[in-house]
Amino acid sequence: MKPIHVGICGVGTVGGGTATVLKRNCEEIARRAGRPIVVRAAASRDLVRARAALGEGVELLDDALAIARHPDIDIVVELIGGTTIAKDVVFAAIENGKHVVTANKKLIAEYGNEIFAKAQEKGVMVAFEAAVAGGIPVIKALREGLTANKIEWVAGIINGTSNFILTEMRDKGAAFADVLKEAQRLGYAEADPTFDIEGHDAAHKLTIMSAIAFGIPVQFDKAYLEGISKLDAADIKYAQELGYRIKLLGVTRRRPNGIELRVAPTLIPAKRLIANVDGVMNAVLVKGDAVGATMYYGPGAGAEPTASSVIADLVDITRLHTADPEHRVPHLAFQPSAMANLPILPIDEVETCYYLRLDAQDKAGVLADVTRLLADGGISVDAMLQKEVNDDGRADIIIITHLAIEKNVNAALARIEALDAINGQVVKLRLEHLNG
């Protein structure tokens, strides 16, 4: 049959990997898709590098918008990243009646609602498996594999840089700054790592998964973000002593009054499988009412792992591009006319368990005062640990709470920090048991 012609915008790591896998597995891919998938043209700022990656026979351009308007292109693959040129390319491709495959989580998380509406209007598909968790097919699982389920919650370790740093801090007892430098030396962290270590990358991915899980619009601007840059090695050590591990965890959960959407350093019981996902690997845990808990694990980045997801989208579109648009899987799993208008809960309304660390004077009555103030706020203590007293007559006190509402915890901590026996600010981390 006539090949499907693909135009790649951005021939960097993922673009090169996509071309490599398409060429290497061309026969297998054609058998699955029903026809060959061929790179017809590509746009890149570095045409020499692009030629080396793509080989001969591919038209090379220095204008990505020309790919979006190219008369011989059926599917535009956007691998530029960001929300400037990439956004223009995606909208131009849709306007010209072309399907789109993208690995751009920022674009989908921030402009997905507009993109999907325009795609529906034009009768084209926008596929974005590679935008979340690299080579892990979690979007496919949420959109199709778990379609019989009412999703209760999704929890994910979805940023490899942060996970590498936390793993090294735990294994080596090292400080955050030292491990960050090592991650940069190894190429796991950017020169400016803010996007990764402060939770932005994970929040983009979580926003997309939340929309698909609950049938709501993408709402990145309402996500709560808290990074790992202020995390102390002592807390990682204490958490481990108590049987927990700290991960930068994205959590989105259905509640009676709305949807939780948050990314923050979080304690997870060490016996949970997801707590043992280390290094740069990613994992997503999904709880459905019928199936229970399912976990999706694998590389969250890299040339060929991400290309695996890009090409899976190309195959899906190739199979369905001649189908009636009404028979295709909706972009966010639910029919556009059936999307829910559930609010995203502010962080003050979130209910979870907490890890608290206090620097307190070792004298009679301090623990009684602390537990009384917690109890006054309706916060019940699950476990408490006092560490050895230092030369200044002070000791760390670690408290694990039962379920409590964030605003009540914050109010209690403000009163605790005002006690003369408490030095500085109380360290507060959230804790998720993730019972399946």
Coordinates of C-alpha atoms in Angstrom, one line a residue:
M1 CA 0.0 0.0 0.0
K2 CA 1.0 3.6 -0.4
P3 CA 3.4 4.6 2.4
I4 CA 2.5 7.1 5.1
H5 CA 4.8 10.1 4.8
V6 CA 6.2 11.6 8.0
G7 CA 7.8 15.0 8.5
I8 CA 10.0 15.4 11.6
C9 CA 10.5 18.8 13.2
G10 CA 13.6 18.7 15.4
V11 CA 16.3 16.2 14.6
G12 CA 18.0 16.1 18.0
T13 CA 18.3 13.1 20.4
V14 CA 14.7 11.9 20.0
G15 CA 14.4 12.8 16.4
G16 CA 17.5 10.9 15.5
G17 CA 16.4 8.0 17.6
T18 CA 13.0 8.0 15.8
A19 CA 14.7 7.9 12.4
T20 CA 17.0 5.1 13.5
V21 CA 14.3 2.8 14.9
L22 CA 12.0 3.5 11.9
K23 CA 14.8 2.4 9.5
R24 CA 15.9 -0.6 11.6
N25 CA 12.5 -2.0 12.2
C26 CA 10.8 -0.8 9.0
E27 CA 9.5 -4.3 8.0
E28 CA 8.1 -5.1 11.5
I29 CA 6.5 -1.6 11.8
A30 CA 4.9 -1.9 8.3
R31 CA 3.5 -5.3 9.3
R32 CA 1.8 -3.8 12.3
A33 CA 0.7 -0.5 10.6
G34 CA -0.5 -2.1 7.4
R35 CA 1.7 0.1 5.2
P36 CA 5.2 1.5 5.3
I37 CA 5.9 4.6 7.4
V38 CA 8.6 6.7 5.8
V39 CA 10.4 9.9 6.8
R40 CA 9.7 12.2 3.8
A41 CA 11.2 15.4 5.1
A42 CA 12.7 17.0 8.2
A43 CA 13.5 20.4 9.6
S44 CA 16.5 21.1 11.8
R45 CA 18.7 24.0 12.8
D46 CA 21.8 21.8 12.2
L47 CA 21.4 20.3 8.7
V48 CA 24.7 18.5 8.8
R49 CA 23.8 16.6 12.0
A50 CA 20.3 16.0 10.6
R51 CA 21.7 14.5 7.4
A52 CA 24.0 12.2 9.4
A53 CA 21.0 11.0 11.5
L54 CA 18.5 10.6 8.6
G55 CA 20.7 9.5 5.8
E56 CA 20.1 10.2 2.1
G57 CA 16.6 10.4 0.5
V58 CA 15.1 12.7 3.1
E59 CA 14.4 16.3 2.2
L60 CA 16.0 18.6 4.7
L61 CA 14.7 22.1 5.5
D62 CA 15.7 24.8 8.0
D63 CA 12.1 25.9 8.5
A64 CA 9.8 23.8 10.7
L65 CA 6.7 25.6 9.6
A66 CA 7.5 24.4 6.0
I67 CA 7.1 20.8 7.3
A68 CA 3.6 21.7 8.7
R69 CA 2.6 23.0 5.2
H70 CA 4.4 20.4 3.1
P71 CA 2.0 18.9 0.5
D72 CA 3.5 15.4 0.7
I73 CA 3.5 15.1 4.5
D74 CA 0.7 13.1 6.2
I75 CA 1.9 13.2 9.8
V76 CA 4.0 16.0 11.4
V77 CA 6.2 14.8 14.3
E78 CA 7.0 17.7 16.6
L79 CA 10.2 17.2 18.6
I80 CA 11.3 20.8 19.0
G81 CA 10.1 21.3 22.6
G82 CA 8.9 24.4 24.4
T83 CA 5.8 26.4 23.6
T84 CA 7.0 29.0 21.0
I85 CA 8.0 27.5 17.6
A86 CA 6.6 24.1 18.5
K87 CA 3.2 25.6 19.2
D88 CA 3.1 27.4 15.9
V89 CA 4.1 24.2 14.1
V90 CA 1.4 22.1 15.8
F91 CA -1.3 24.6 15.0
A92 CA -0.1 25.0 11.5
A93 CA -0.1 21.3 10.9
I94 CA -3.6 20.9 12.2
E95 CA -4.8 23.8 10.1
N96 CA -3.4 22.1 7.1
G97 CA -5.2 18.9 7.8
K98 CA -2.2 16.9 9.0
H99 CA -2.1 14.6 12.0
V100 CA 0.4 15.4 14.7
V101 CA 2.7 13.3 17.0
T102 CA 4.5 15.2 19.8
A103 CA 6.7 14.4 22.7
N104 CA 6.2 17.9 24.1
K105 CA 4.7 17.6 27.6
K106 CA 4.9 21.4 28.3
L107 CA 2.9 22.1 25.1
I108 CA 0.2 19.6 25.9
A109 CA -0.1 20.5 29.6
E110 CA -0.4 24.2 28.9
Y111 CA -2.2 24.3 25.5
G112 CA -3.7 20.9 25.2
N113 CA -7.3 22.1 25.5
E114 CA -6.9 24.5 22.5
I115 CA -4.9 21.9 20.5
F116 CA -7.5 19.2 20.9
A117 CA -10.4 21.5 20.1
K118 CA -8.7 22.6 16.9
A119 CA -7.8 19.0 16.0
Q120 CA -11.4 17.9 16.5
E121 CA -12.6 20.8 14.4
K122 CA -10.3 19.7 11.5
G123 CA -10.8 16.0 11.9
V124 CA -7.2 15.1 12.7
M125 CA -5.5 13.2 15.5
V126 CA -2.9 14.5 17.9
A127 CA -0.9 11.8 19.7
F128 CA 1.4 12.4 22.6
E129 CA 2.4 9.1 24.2
A130 CA 6.1 10.2 24.3
A131 CA 5.2 13.3 26.3
V132 CA 4.8 11.3 29.5
A133 CA 7.4 8.9 31.0
G134 CA 9.4 8.4 27.8
G135 CA 9.2 4.8 26.6
I136 CA 6.5 3.7 29.1
P137 CA 3.1 3.3 27.4
V138 CA 1.2 4.8 30.2
I139 CA -1.0 7.1 28.1
K140 CA -2.2 4.1 26.1
A141 CA -3.0 2.3 29.3
L142 CA -5.0 5.1 30.7
R143 CA -6.8 5.9 27.5
E144 CA -7.6 2.4 26.4
G145 CA -6.3 -0.5 28.6
L146 CA -8.1 0.8 31.7
T147 CA -11.2 2.1 30.0
A148 CA -13.6 -0.1 32.0
N149 CA -12.3 1.4 35.3
K150 CA -13.3 4.4 37.3
I151 CA -9.7 5.6 38.1
E152 CA -9.3 6.4 41.8
W153 CA -5.8 7.8 41.8
V154 CA -2.5 8.0 39.8
A155 CA 0.9 8.3 41.5
G156 CA 4.1 8.6 39.5
I157 CA 7.9 8.9 39.8
I158 CA 8.1 10.8 36.5
N159 CA 11.3 12.7 36.5
G160 CA 14.5 10.8 36.1
T161 CA 16.8 13.6 37.2
S162 CA 15.2 14.1 40.5
N163 CA 14.9 10.3 41.1
F164 CA 18.6 9.9 40.4
I165 CA 19.5 12.7 42.9
L166 CA 17.2 11.2 45.6
T167 CA 18.6 7.7 45.1
E168 CA 22.2 9.0 45.4
M169 CA 21.4 11.0 48.5
R170 CA 19.9 7.9 50.1
D171 CA 22.6 5.5 49.1
K172 CA 25.6 7.8 49.8
G173 CA 24.3 10.0 52.5
A174 CA 25.3 12.9 50.4
A175 CA 24.0 16.5 50.4
F176 CA 21.7 17.7 47.6
A177 CA 24.2 20.1 46.2
D178 CA 26.9 17.5 45.9
V179 CA 24.7 15.0 44.1
L180 CA 23.3 17.6 41.8
K181 CA 26.9 18.4 40.6
E182 CA 27.4 14.7 40.0
A183 CA 24.2 14.4 38.0
Q184 CA 25.3 17.3 35.9
R185 CA 28.7 15.7 35.3
L186 CA 27.0 12.5 34.2
G187 CA 24.6 14.3 31.9
Y188 CA 21.4 13.5 33.9
A189 CA 20.9 17.1 34.9
E190 CA 20.9 20.2 32.8
A191 CA 23.3 23.2 33.5
D192 CA 20.1 24.9 34.7
P193 CA 18.2 22.0 36.4
T194 CA 15.3 24.1 37.7
F195 CA 12.7 22.6 35.4
D196 CA 13.5 19.1 36.8
I197 CA 14.4 19.6 40.4
E198 CA 11.6 22.1 41.2
G199 CA 8.8 19.8 39.9
H200 CA 7.8 21.6 36.7
D201 CA 8.6 18.6 34.4
A202 CA 6.8 16.2 36.6
A203 CA 3.8 18.5 37.0
H204 CA 3.4 18.8 33.2
K205 CA 3.3 15.0 32.9
L206 CA 1.0 14.6 35.9
T207 CA -1.4 17.2 34.5
I208 CA -1.8 15.2 31.3
M209 CA -2.4 11.9 33.1
S210 CA -4.9 13.5 35.4
A211 CA -6.9 14.8 32.5
I212 CA -7.0 11.4 30.9
A213 CA -7.7 9.6 34.2
F214 CA -10.7 11.7 35.2
G215 CA -12.0 13.2 32.0
I216 CA -11.2 16.8 32.9
P217 CA -9.5 19.6 30.9
V218 CA -5.7 19.9 31.3
Q219 CA -5.1 22.5 34.0
F220 CA -1.4 22.8 34.7
D221 CA -1.8 26.3 36.1
K222 CA -3.7 24.8 39.1
A223 CA -1.1 22.1 39.9
Y224 CA 0.8 22.3 43.2
L225 CA 4.6 22.2 42.7
E226 CA 7.2 21.6 45.4
G227 CA 10.7 20.5 44.4
I228 CA 13.6 18.7 46.1
S229 CA 16.2 21.4 46.2
K230 CA 15.6 22.2 49.9
L231 CA 15.5 18.5 51.0
D232 CA 17.9 17.6 53.8
A233 CA 19.9 14.4 53.8
A234 CA 18.9 13.9 57.4
D235 CA 15.2 13.5 56.4
I236 CA 16.1 10.9 53.8
K237 CA 18.0 9.0 56.6
Y238 CA 15.2 9.4 59.1
A239 CA 12.6 8.3 56.6
Q240 CA 14.6 5.1 55.9
E241 CA 14.9 4.4 59.6
L242 CA 11.1 4.5 59.9
G243 CA 10.7 2.2 56.9
Y244 CA 10.0 4.8 54.2
R245 CA 11.7 6.2 51.1
I246 CA 11.5 9.8 49.8
K247 CA 10.6 10.3 46.1
L248 CA 9.5 13.3 44.1
L249 CA 6.0 12.0 43.6
G250 CA 3.2 13.2 41.4
V251 CA -0.2 12.4 42.8
T252 CA -3.6 13.0 41.3
R253 CA -6.6 11.6 43.2
R254 CA -10.4 11.8 42.8
R255 CA -12.1 13.2 45.9
P256 CA -15.8 13.9 46.6
N257 CA -15.2 17.6 46.3
G258 CA -12.7 17.7 43.4
I259 CA -9.3 16.4 42.1
E260 CA -5.9 16.5 43.8
L261 CA -3.1 17.5 41.5
R262 CA 0.3 17.9 43.2
V263 CA 4.0 17.2 42.9
A264 CA 6.2 17.1 46.0
P265 CA 8.9 15.1 47.9
T266 CA 6.8 12.3 49.4
L267 CA 7.5 9.5 51.8
I268 CA 6.4 6.0 50.5
P269 CA 6.6 2.8 52.5
A270 CA 9.8 1.0 51.5
K271 CA 7.8 -2.3 50.9
R272 CA 5.9 -0.7 48.1
L273 CA 7.2 -1.7 44.7
I274 CA 7.2 1.9 43.4
A275 CA 9.4 3.0 46.4
N276 CA 12.2 0.8 45.0
V277 CA 12.3 2.5 41.6
D278 CA 15.8 4.0 41.6
G279 CA 18.2 6.0 39.5
V280 CA 16.8 7.6 36.4
M281 CA 14.0 5.1 35.9
N282 CA 10.3 6.2 36.0
A283 CA 7.2 4.4 37.2
V284 CA 3.5 5.2 37.3
L285 CA 1.0 3.5 39.7
V286 CA -2.7 3.6 38.7
K287 CA -5.5 2.5 40.9
G288 CA -8.7 1.5 39.1
D289 CA -11.9 0.3 40.9
A290 CA -12.1 -2.9 38.9
V291 CA -8.5 -3.9 38.2
G292 CA -6.9 -2.6 41.4
A293 CA -3.4 -1.2 41.3
T294 CA -1.3 -1.6 38.2
M295 CA 2.3 -0.3 37.7
Y296 CA 4.1 0.8 34.6
Y297 CA 7.9 0.9 34.8
G298 CA 10.7 1.7 32.5
P299 CA 13.0 4.4 31.1
G300 CA 11.5 7.8 31.2
A301 CA 13.9 9.4 28.6
G302 CA 16.5 8.6 26.1
A303 CA 16.7 8.5 22.3
E304 CA 15.3 5.1 21.5
P305 CA 13.0 4.6 24.5
T306 CA 11.2 7.8 23.6
A307 CA 11.3 7.0 19.9
S308 CA 9.5 3.8 20.8
S309 CA 6.5 5.8 22.0
V310 CA 6.7 8.3 19.1
I311 CA 6.6 5.4 16.6
A312 CA 3.8 3.7 18.5
D313 CA 1.7 6.9 17.9
L314 CA 2.7 6.9 14.2
V315 CA 1.4 3.3 13.9
D316 CA -1.8 4.1 15.6
I317 CA -2.5 7.1 13.4
T318 CA -1.5 5.1 10.3
R319 CA -4.1 2.5 11.2
L320 CA -6.8 5.0 11.9
H321 CA -6.2 8.0 9.7
T322 CA -8.9 6.9 7.1
A323 CA -11.4 6.1 9.9
D324 CA -14.4 8.3 10.7
P325 CA -13.2 10.7 13.4
E326 CA -16.1 9.6 15.6
H327 CA -14.6 6.1 15.7
R328 CA -11.2 7.2 17.0
V329 CA -10.1 7.2 20.6
P330 CA -10.7 10.7 22.0
H331 CA -7.6 12.7 22.8
L332 CA -8.3 12.7 26.6
A333 CA -10.1 9.3 26.6
F334 CA -13.5 10.7 27.3
Q335 CA -15.8 12.0 24.5
P336 CA -15.4 15.8 24.3
S337 CA -19.0 16.4 25.0
A338 CA -18.8 14.3 28.2
M339 CA -15.8 16.0 29.9
A340 CA -16.3 16.7 33.6
N341 CA -16.1 20.1 35.2
L342 CA -14.5 18.9 38.5
P343 CA -12.4 21.5 40.3
I344 CA -8.7 21.1 41.1
L345 CA -8.4 21.3 44.9
P346 CA -6.1 23.9 46.4
I347 CA -3.3 22.3 48.4
D348 CA -4.8 23.6 51.6
E349 CA -7.8 21.2 51.1
V350 CA -5.6 18.1 50.4
E351 CA -5.9 15.3 53.0
T352 CA -2.9 13.0 53.5
C353 CA -0.5 11.8 56.1
Y354 CA 2.6 13.8 57.1
Y355 CA 6.2 13.5 58.2
L356 CA 7.3 16.3 60.6
R357 CA 10.8 17.0 62.0
L358 CA 11.3 19.4 64.9
D359 CA 14.5 20.7 66.3
A360 CA 13.6 20.8 70.0
Q361 CA 15.2 21.4 73.4
D362 CA 15.5 18.2 75.5
K363 CA 13.4 19.2 78.4
A364 CA 10.3 18.0 80.2
G365 CA 7.0 19.0 78.7
V366 CA 8.1 19.7 75.1
L367 CA 6.6 16.6 73.6
A368 CA 3.4 17.1 75.6
D369 CA 3.1 20.6 74.2
V370 CA 3.7 19.5 70.6
T371 CA 1.2 16.6 70.7
R372 CA -1.4 18.9 72.4
L373 CA -1.1 21.5 69.7
L374 CA -1.4 18.8 67.0
A375 CA -4.5 17.3 68.8
D376 CA -6.0 20.8 69.0
G377 CA -5.8 20.9 65.2
G378 CA -7.5 17.5 64.9
I379 CA -4.2 15.8 63.9
S380 CA -3.6 12.3 65.3
V381 CA 0.0 11.0 65.8
D382 CA 0.8 7.6 64.2
A383 CA 4.4 7.3 65.3
M384 CA 7.0 9.4 67.0
L385 CA 10.8 9.1 67.2
Q386 CA 13.3 11.2 69.3
K387 CA 16.9 11.1 68.1
E388 CA 20.0 11.4 70.3
V389 CA 20.6 14.7 72.1
N390 CA 23.4 16.8 70.7
D391 CA 26.0 18.9 72.6
D392 CA 23.6 21.9 72.6
G393 CA 21.0 20.0 74.5
R394 CA 18.7 19.7 71.4
A395 CA 17.4 16.7 69.5
D396 CA 15.4 16.0 66.4
I397 CA 11.9 14.8 67.0
I398 CA 10.2 13.0 64.1
I399 CA 6.5 12.6 64.0
I400 CA 4.3 10.6 61.5
T401 CA 0.7 11.6 61.5
H402 CA -2.5 9.9 60.5
L403 CA -4.6 11.5 57.7
A404 CA -5.0 15.2 58.2
I405 CA -6.0 18.2 56.1
E406 CA -3.1 20.4 55.0
K407 CA -4.5 23.7 56.3
N408 CA -5.0 22.2 59.7
V409 CA -1.4 20.9 59.7
N410 CA -0.1 24.3 58.7
A411 CA -2.0 26.0 61.4
A412 CA -0.8 23.6 64.1
L413 CA 2.8 23.9 62.9
A414 CA 2.7 27.7 63.1
R415 CA 1.7 27.3 66.8
I416 CA 4.4 24.7 67.4
E417 CA 7.1 26.9 65.8
A418 CA 6.1 29.7 68.2
L419 CA 7.1 27.5 71.2
D420 CA 10.3 28.6 72.9
A421 CA 11.7 25.1 72.9
I422 CA 11.4 24.7 69.1
N423 CA 14.3 26.0 67.0
G424 CA 13.4 27.2 63.5
Q425 CA 10.9 26.0 61.0
V426 CA 9.4 22.5 61.3
V427 CA 10.2 20.3 58.3
K428 CA 7.0 19.0 56.7
L429 CA 6.8 16.3 54.1
R430 CA 3.7 14.5 52.8
L431 CA 3.4 10.7 53.1
E432 CA 1.4 8.4 50.8
H433 CA 0.8 4.7 51.7
L434 CA -0.5 4.0 48.1
N435 CA -2.5 1.0 49.2
G436 CA -3.6 -0.9 46.2

